[in-house]
Amino acid sequence: MLFSSGSSHALTVADTTDLSFGNGTDDVAFSVGFWIKWAAVPSGDEHFFNKGDGSSAQEYDVYFKKSSNRVVVQLQDGTMAKKEWAEFAFN
């Protein structure tokens, strides 16, 4: 469990298959849960957690999208060849 009581805090961990869904053939479901409480709505996009190298090699990304005031859950196959996402209202 990780608690943060400030801004601009980040936790980085080494790449591991334990944080992956699988290999595209033998995928395994896993879940993630979190709570967040902001003093005010952010002035820009805020990423909650993701797995990837910051470029096109992403597996998943969960973030607040300021332009639509929605939380976005994005799943990718690690190559951008397949990409799915859903957006949820933020109230």
Coordinates of N, CA and C in Angstrom, one line a residue:
M1 N 0.8 -1.2 0.0 CA 0.0 0.0 0.0 C 0.9 1.2 0.0
L2 N 0.5 2.2 -0.8 CA 1.3 3.5 -0.9 C 0.4 4.6 -0.6
F3 N 0.8 5.5 0.3 CA 0.1 6.7 0.6 C 1.0 7.9 0.2
S4 N 0.3 8.9 -0.3 CA 1.0 10.2 -0.7 C 0.2 11.3 -0.2
S5 N 0.8 12.3 0.4 CA 0.1 13.4 1.0 C 0.6 14.7 0.3
G6 N 1.0 14.7 -0.9 CA 1.5 15.9 -1.5 C 1.3 15.8 -3.0
S7 N 2.0 16.7 -3.7 CA 1.8 16.7 -5.2 C 3.2 16.3 -5.8
S8 N 3.1 15.9 -7.1 CA 4.3 15.5 -7.8 C 5.0 14.3 -7.3
H9 N 4.3 13.4 -6.6 CA 4.9 12.2 -6.1 C 4.7 11.1 -7.1
A10 N 5.7 10.3 -7.3 CA 5.6 9.2 -8.3 C 6.4 8.0 -7.7
L11 N 5.9 6.8 -8.0 CA 6.6 5.6 -7.7 C 6.9 4.9 -9.0
T12 N 8.1 4.5 -9.2 CA 8.6 3.7 -10.4 C 9.1 2.4 -9.9
V13 N 8.7 1.3 -10.6 CA 9.2 0.0 -10.3 C 9.7 -0.6 -11.6
A14 N 10.6 -1.6 -11.4 CA 11.2 -2.2 -12.6 C 10.1 -3.0 -13.3
D15 N 10.3 -3.2 -14.6 CA 9.4 -4.0 -15.5 C 9.4 -5.4 -15.0
T16 N 8.2 -5.9 -14.9 CA 8.0 -7.3 -14.5 C 6.7 -7.9 -15.1
T17 N 6.7 -9.2 -15.4 CA 5.5 -9.8 -16.0 C 4.4 -9.9 -14.9
D18 N 4.7 -9.7 -13.7 CA 3.7 -9.8 -12.6 C 2.7 -8.6 -12.8
L19 N 3.1 -7.6 -13.5 CA 2.2 -6.4 -13.7 C 1.6 -6.4 -15.1
S20 N 1.7 -7.6 -15.8 CA 1.1 -7.7 -17.2 C -0.1 -8.6 -17.2
F21 N -0.9 -8.4 -18.2 CA -2.1 -9.3 -18.3 C -1.6 -10.6 -18.9
G22 N -0.6 -10.7 -19.6 CA -0.1 -11.9 -20.2 C 0.6 -11.6 -21.5
N23 N 0.6 -12.6 -22.4 CA 1.3 -12.5 -23.7 C 0.4 -12.3 -24.9
G24 N -0.9 -12.1 -24.7 CA -1.9 -12.0 -25.8 C -2.6 -13.3 -26.1
T25 N -2.0 -14.4 -25.7 CA -2.6 -15.7 -25.9 C -3.0 -16.3 -24.6
D26 N -2.2 -16.2 -23.6 CA -2.5 -16.8 -22.3 C -2.7 -15.7 -21.3
D27 N -3.6 -14.8 -21.6 CA -3.8 -13.6 -20.7 C -4.5 -14.1 -19.4
V28 N -4.1 -13.3 -18.3 CA -4.6 -13.6 -17.0 C -5.2 -12.3 -16.5
A29 N -6.4 -12.4 -16.0 CA -7.1 -11.2 -15.4 C -6.4 -10.7 -14.1
F30 N -6.4 -9.5 -13.9 CA -6.0 -8.9 -12.6 C -6.7 -7.6 -12.4
S31 N -6.8 -7.2 -11.1 CA -7.5 -5.9 -10.9 C -6.7 -5.0 -10.1
V32 N -7.0 -3.7 -10.2 CA -6.3 -2.7 -9.4 C -7.4 -1.8 -8.8
G33 N -7.2 -1.4 -7.6 CA -8.2 -0.5 -7.0 C -7.4 0.7 -6.4
F34 N -8.0 1.9 -6.4 CA -7.4 3.0 -5.7 C -8.4 4.1 -5.4
W35 N -8.1 4.9 -4.5 CA -8.9 6.1 -4.1 C -8.0 7.3 -4.3
I36 N -8.7 8.4 -4.7 CA -8.0 9.6 -4.8 C -8.9 10.8 -4.3
K37 N -8.3 11.7 -3.6 CA -9.1 12.9 -3.2 C -8.3 14.1 -3.5
W38 N -8.8 14.9 -4.4 CA -8.1 16.2 -4.8 C -8.7 17.3 -4.0
A39 N -7.9 18.3 -3.7 CA -8.5 19.5 -3.1 C -9.2 20.3 -4.1
A40 N -8.8 20.2 -5.4 CA -9.5 20.9 -6.5 C -9.2 20.0 -7.8
V41 N -10.1 20.2 -8.7 CA -9.9 19.5 -10.0 C -8.6 19.9 -10.6
P42 N -7.8 19.0 -11.1 CA -6.5 19.4 -11.7 C -6.6 20.3 -12.9
S43 N -5.6 21.1 -13.2 CA -5.7 22.0 -14.3 C -5.2 21.4 -15.6
G44 N -4.8 20.1 -15.6 CA -4.4 19.4 -16.8 C -4.6 17.9 -16.5
D45 N -4.2 17.1 -17.5 CA -4.3 15.6 -17.4 C -3.4 15.1 -16.2
E46 N -3.9 14.1 -15.5 CA -3.2 13.6 -14.4 C -3.2 12.0 -14.5
H47 N -2.1 11.4 -14.6 CA -2.0 10.0 -14.7 C -2.0 9.3 -13.3
F48 N -2.8 8.3 -13.1 CA -2.9 7.6 -11.8 C -1.9 6.5 -11.8
F49 N -1.9 5.7 -12.9 CA -0.9 4.6 -13.0 C -0.9 4.1 -14.4
N50 N 0.2 3.5 -14.8 CA 0.3 3.0 -16.2 C 1.5 2.0 -16.2
K51 N 1.5 1.2 -17.2 CA 2.6 0.3 -17.5 C 3.1 0.5 -18.9
G52 N 4.3 0.9 -19.0 CA 4.9 1.2 -20.3 C 6.1 2.0 -20.2
D53 N 6.7 2.4 -21.3 CA 8.0 3.1 -21.3 C 7.8 4.6 -21.7
G54 N 6.6 5.0 -21.7 CA 6.4 6.4 -22.0 C 6.2 6.7 -23.5
S55 N 6.4 5.7 -24.3 CA 6.3 5.9 -25.8 C 5.1 5.0 -26.3
S56 N 5.3 4.3 -27.4 CA 4.2 3.4 -27.9 C 4.2 2.1 -27.2
A57 N 5.1 1.7 -26.4 CA 5.2 0.4 -25.8 C 4.4 0.4 -24.5
Q58 N 3.1 0.8 -24.6 CA 2.3 0.8 -23.4 C 1.4 -0.5 -23.3
E59 N 1.1 -0.9 -22.0 CA 0.2 -2.0 -21.8 C -1.2 -1.4 -21.3
Y60 N -1.1 -0.5 -20.3 CA -2.3 0.1 -19.8 C -2.0 1.5 -19.2
D61 N -3.0 2.3 -19.2 CA -2.9 3.6 -18.6 C -4.2 4.0 -18.1
V62 N -4.2 4.6 -16.9 CA -5.4 5.1 -16.2 C -5.2 6.5 -15.8
Y63 N -6.0 7.4 -16.4 CA -5.7 8.8 -16.1 C -6.9 9.7 -16.1
F64 N -6.8 10.9 -15.6 CA -7.8 11.9 -15.6 C -7.6 12.8 -16.9
K65 N -8.6 12.9 -17.7 CA -8.5 13.7 -19.0 C -9.2 15.0 -18.8
K66 N -8.4 16.1 -18.6 CA -9.0 17.4 -18.2 C -9.9 17.9 -19.3
S67 N -9.6 17.7 -20.6 CA -10.5 18.3 -21.7 C -11.9 17.8 -21.6
S68 N -12.1 16.6 -21.1 CA -13.5 16.0 -21.0 C -14.0 15.8 -19.6
N69 N -13.1 16.1 -18.6 CA -13.4 15.9 -17.2 C -13.8 14.4 -17.0
R70 N -13.1 13.5 -17.5 CA -13.4 12.1 -17.4 C -12.1 11.3 -17.0
V71 N -12.4 10.1 -16.4 CA -11.3 9.2 -16.1 C -11.2 8.2 -17.3
V72 N -10.1 8.0 -17.8 CA -9.9 7.2 -19.0 C -9.1 5.9 -18.6
V73 N -9.6 4.8 -19.0 CA -8.9 3.5 -18.9 C -8.5 3.0 -20.3
Q74 N -7.3 2.9 -20.5 CA -6.8 2.6 -21.9 C -5.9 1.3 -21.8
L75 N -6.3 0.3 -22.6 CA -5.5 -1.0 -22.7 C -4.9 -1.1 -24.1
Q76 N -3.7 -1.5 -24.1 CA -3.0 -1.7 -25.4 C -2.2 -3.0 -25.4
D77 N -1.8 -3.4 -26.6 CA -1.1 -4.7 -26.7 C 0.5 -4.5 -26.6
G78 N 0.9 -3.3 -26.2 CA 2.4 -3.1 -26.1 C 3.0 -2.6 -27.4
T79 N 2.2 -2.6 -28.5 CA 2.8 -2.2 -29.8 C 1.9 -1.1 -30.4
M80 N 0.8 -0.7 -29.8 CA -0.2 0.2 -30.4 C -0.9 -0.4 -31.6
A81 N -0.7 -1.7 -31.9 CA -1.5 -2.4 -33.0 C -2.9 -2.6 -32.5
K82 N -3.1 -2.8 -31.2 CA -4.5 -3.0 -30.7 C -4.6 -2.0 -29.5
K83 N -5.7 -1.3 -29.5 CA -5.9 -0.3 -28.4 C -7.3 -0.2 -28.1
E84 N -7.7 -0.3 -26.9 CA -9.1 -0.2 -26.4 C -9.1 0.8 -25.3
W85 N -10.2 1.5 -25.1 CA -10.3 2.4 -24.0 C -11.8 2.7 -23.6
A86 N -12.0 3.2 -22.4 CA -13.3 3.6 -21.9 C -13.1 4.8 -21.1
E87 N -14.1 5.7 -21.2 CA -14.1 6.9 -20.4 C -15.3 6.9 -19.4
F88 N -15.0 7.4 -18.2 CA -16.0 7.5 -17.2 C -16.2 8.9 -16.6
A89 N -17.4 9.3 -16.4 CA -17.6 10.7 -15.9 C -17.0 10.8 -14.5
F90 N -16.4 12.0 -14.3 CA -15.8 12.3 -13.0 C -16.7 13.4 -12.4
N91 N -17.3 13.0 -11.2 CA -18.1 14.0 -10.5 C -17.6 14.2 -9.2

